[in-house]
PDB file of C-alpha atoms in Angstrom:
ATOM      1  CA  ALA A  70     -13.980 -12.170  -6.328  1.00 53.00           C
ATOM      2  CA  SER A  71     -10.543 -12.403  -7.823  1.00 60.00           C
ATOM      3  CA  ASP A  72      -7.823 -14.839  -6.775  1.00 62.00           C
ATOM      4  CA  VAL A  73      -5.912 -11.829  -5.442  1.00 56.00           C
ATOM      5  CA  TYR A  74      -8.082 -12.022  -2.307  1.00 60.00           C
ATOM      6  CA  LYS A  75      -6.782 -15.540  -1.634  1.00 67.00           C
ATOM      7  CA  ARG A  76      -3.285 -14.270  -0.944  1.00 68.00           C
ATOM      8  CA  GLN A  77      -1.637 -11.470   0.946  1.00 75.00           C
ATOM      9  CA  VAL A  78       0.933  -9.072  -0.400  1.00 78.00           C
ATOM     10  CA  LEU A  79       3.403  -7.573   2.041  1.00 81.00           C
ATOM     11  CA  ASP A  80       5.519  -4.706   0.823  1.00 84.00           C
ATOM     12  CA  GLY A  81       8.052  -2.712   2.792  1.00 83.00           C
ATOM     13  CA  ALA A  82       7.884   0.455   0.692  1.00 83.00           C
ATOM     14  CA  HIS A  83       8.728   3.163   3.216  1.00 82.00           C
ATOM     15  CA  ASN A  84       9.192   6.315   1.166  1.00 89.00           C
ATOM     16  CA  PRO A  85       7.290   8.037  -1.661  1.00 90.00           C
ATOM     17  CA  HIS A  86       9.690   6.770  -4.351  1.00 92.00           C
ATOM     18  CA  ALA A  87       9.327   3.137  -3.244  1.00 92.00           C
ATOM     19  CA  VAL A  88       5.544   3.478  -3.022  1.00 92.00           C
ATOM     20  CA  ALA A  89       5.455   4.908  -6.554  1.00 92.00           C
ATOM     21  CA  ALA A  90       7.283   1.760  -7.719  1.00 93.00           C
ATOM     22  CA  LEU A  91       4.844  -0.435  -5.763  1.00 91.00           C
ATOM     23  CA  VAL A  92       1.838   1.311  -7.323  1.00 92.00           C
ATOM     24  CA  ALA A  93       3.278   1.107 -10.856  1.00 94.00           C
ATOM     25  CA  ASN A  94       4.050  -2.597 -10.425  1.00 93.00           C
ATOM     26  CA  TRP A  95       0.604  -3.306  -8.968  1.00 91.00           C
ATOM     27  CA  LYS A  96      -1.126  -1.523 -11.840  1.00 92.00           C
ATOM     28  CA  SER A  97       0.971  -3.381 -14.435  1.00 95.00           C
ATOM     29  CA  GLN A  98       0.020  -6.715 -12.837  1.00 91.00           C
ATOM     30  CA  HIS A  99      -3.564  -6.026 -11.748  1.00 89.00           C
ATOM     31  CA  ALA A 100      -4.782  -3.036 -13.818  1.00 88.00           C
ATOM     32  CA  ASP A 101      -7.445  -1.160 -11.862  1.00 86.00           C
ATOM     33  CA  LEU A 102      -8.110  -3.839  -9.225  1.00 89.00           C
ATOM     34  CA  LYS A 103      -8.558  -2.242  -5.813  1.00 90.00           C
ATOM     35  CA  VAL A 104      -7.839  -4.150  -2.606  1.00 89.00           C
ATOM     36  CA  PRO A 105      -7.908  -3.486   1.132  1.00 90.00           C
ATOM     37  CA  VAL A 106      -4.674  -1.801   2.232  1.00 91.00           C
ATOM     38  CA  ILE A 107      -3.278  -1.866   5.764  1.00 91.00           C
ATOM     39  CA  PHE A 108      -0.692   0.867   6.281  1.00 92.00           C
ATOM     40  CA  GLY A 109       1.610   1.850   9.088  1.00 91.00           C
ATOM     41  CA  CYS A 110       4.971   3.584   9.230  1.00 90.00           C
ATOM     42  CA  LEU A 111       7.462   5.085  11.615  1.00 89.00           C
ATOM     43  CA  GLY A 112       7.189   8.716  12.595  1.00 88.00           C
ATOM     44  CA  ASP A 113      10.193   9.801  10.540  1.00 89.00           C
ATOM     45  CA  LYS A 114       8.496   8.831   7.256  1.00 90.00           C
ATOM     46  CA  ASP A 115       6.356  11.073   5.055  1.00 91.00           C
ATOM     47  CA  ALA A 116       3.133   9.242   5.909  1.00 91.00           C
ATOM     48  CA  ALA A 117       0.798  11.742   4.244  1.00 93.00           C
ATOM     49  CA  GLU A 118       2.619  11.497   0.913  1.00 93.00           C
ATOM     50  CA  ILE A 119       2.867   7.705   1.079  1.00 92.00           C
ATOM     51  CA  VAL A 120      -0.868   7.398   1.821  1.00 93.00           C
ATOM     52  CA  ARG A 121      -1.660   9.801  -1.027  1.00 94.00           C
ATOM     53  CA  ARG A 122       0.283   7.594  -3.437  1.00 92.00           C
ATOM     54  CA  VAL A 123      -1.072   4.231  -2.249  1.00 91.00           C
ATOM     55  CA  GLU A 124      -4.684   5.397  -1.954  1.00 92.00           C
ATOM     56  CA  PRO A 125      -5.544   4.685  -5.635  1.00 90.00           C
ATOM     57  CA  LEU A 126      -4.983   0.955  -4.967  1.00 90.00           C
ATOM     58  CA  ALA A 127      -7.257   0.860  -1.944  1.00 92.00           C
ATOM     59  CA  SER A 128     -10.829  -0.338  -1.781  1.00 92.00           C
ATOM     60  CA  GLU A 129     -10.381   0.257   1.957  1.00 93.00           C
ATOM     61  CA  LEU A 130      -7.525   1.965   3.765  1.00 93.00           C
ATOM     62  CA  HIS A 131      -6.713   0.931   7.336  1.00 93.00           C
ATOM     63  CA  LEU A 132      -4.124   3.007   9.180  1.00 93.00           C
ATOM     64  CA  VAL A 133      -2.344   1.262  12.034  1.00 92.00           C
ATOM     65  CA  PRO A 134       0.014   2.652  14.655  1.00 91.00           C
ATOM     66  CA  VAL A 135       3.641   1.543  14.642  1.00 90.00           C
ATOM     67  CA  ARG A 136       5.757   1.707  17.778  1.00 86.00           C
ATOM     68  CA  SER A 137       9.407   2.594  17.520  1.00 80.00           C
ATOM     69  CA  ASP A 138      11.281   2.308  20.768  1.00 75.00           C
TER      70      ASP A 138
END
């Protein structure tokens, strides 16, 4: 396994444009390495589009609920 599994990356990308930047940066740093992704967002975000864009990075994709009171 790669050293990437010894650390965690937390990113606050919360719209399709920010996720596109995250994906481009990840690919420039880690090529085609896929990692487990945990994703959650507020209801006012375009979750389907964000998931579509981040999915190429994911060896596993875990969707988690996010409360917004």
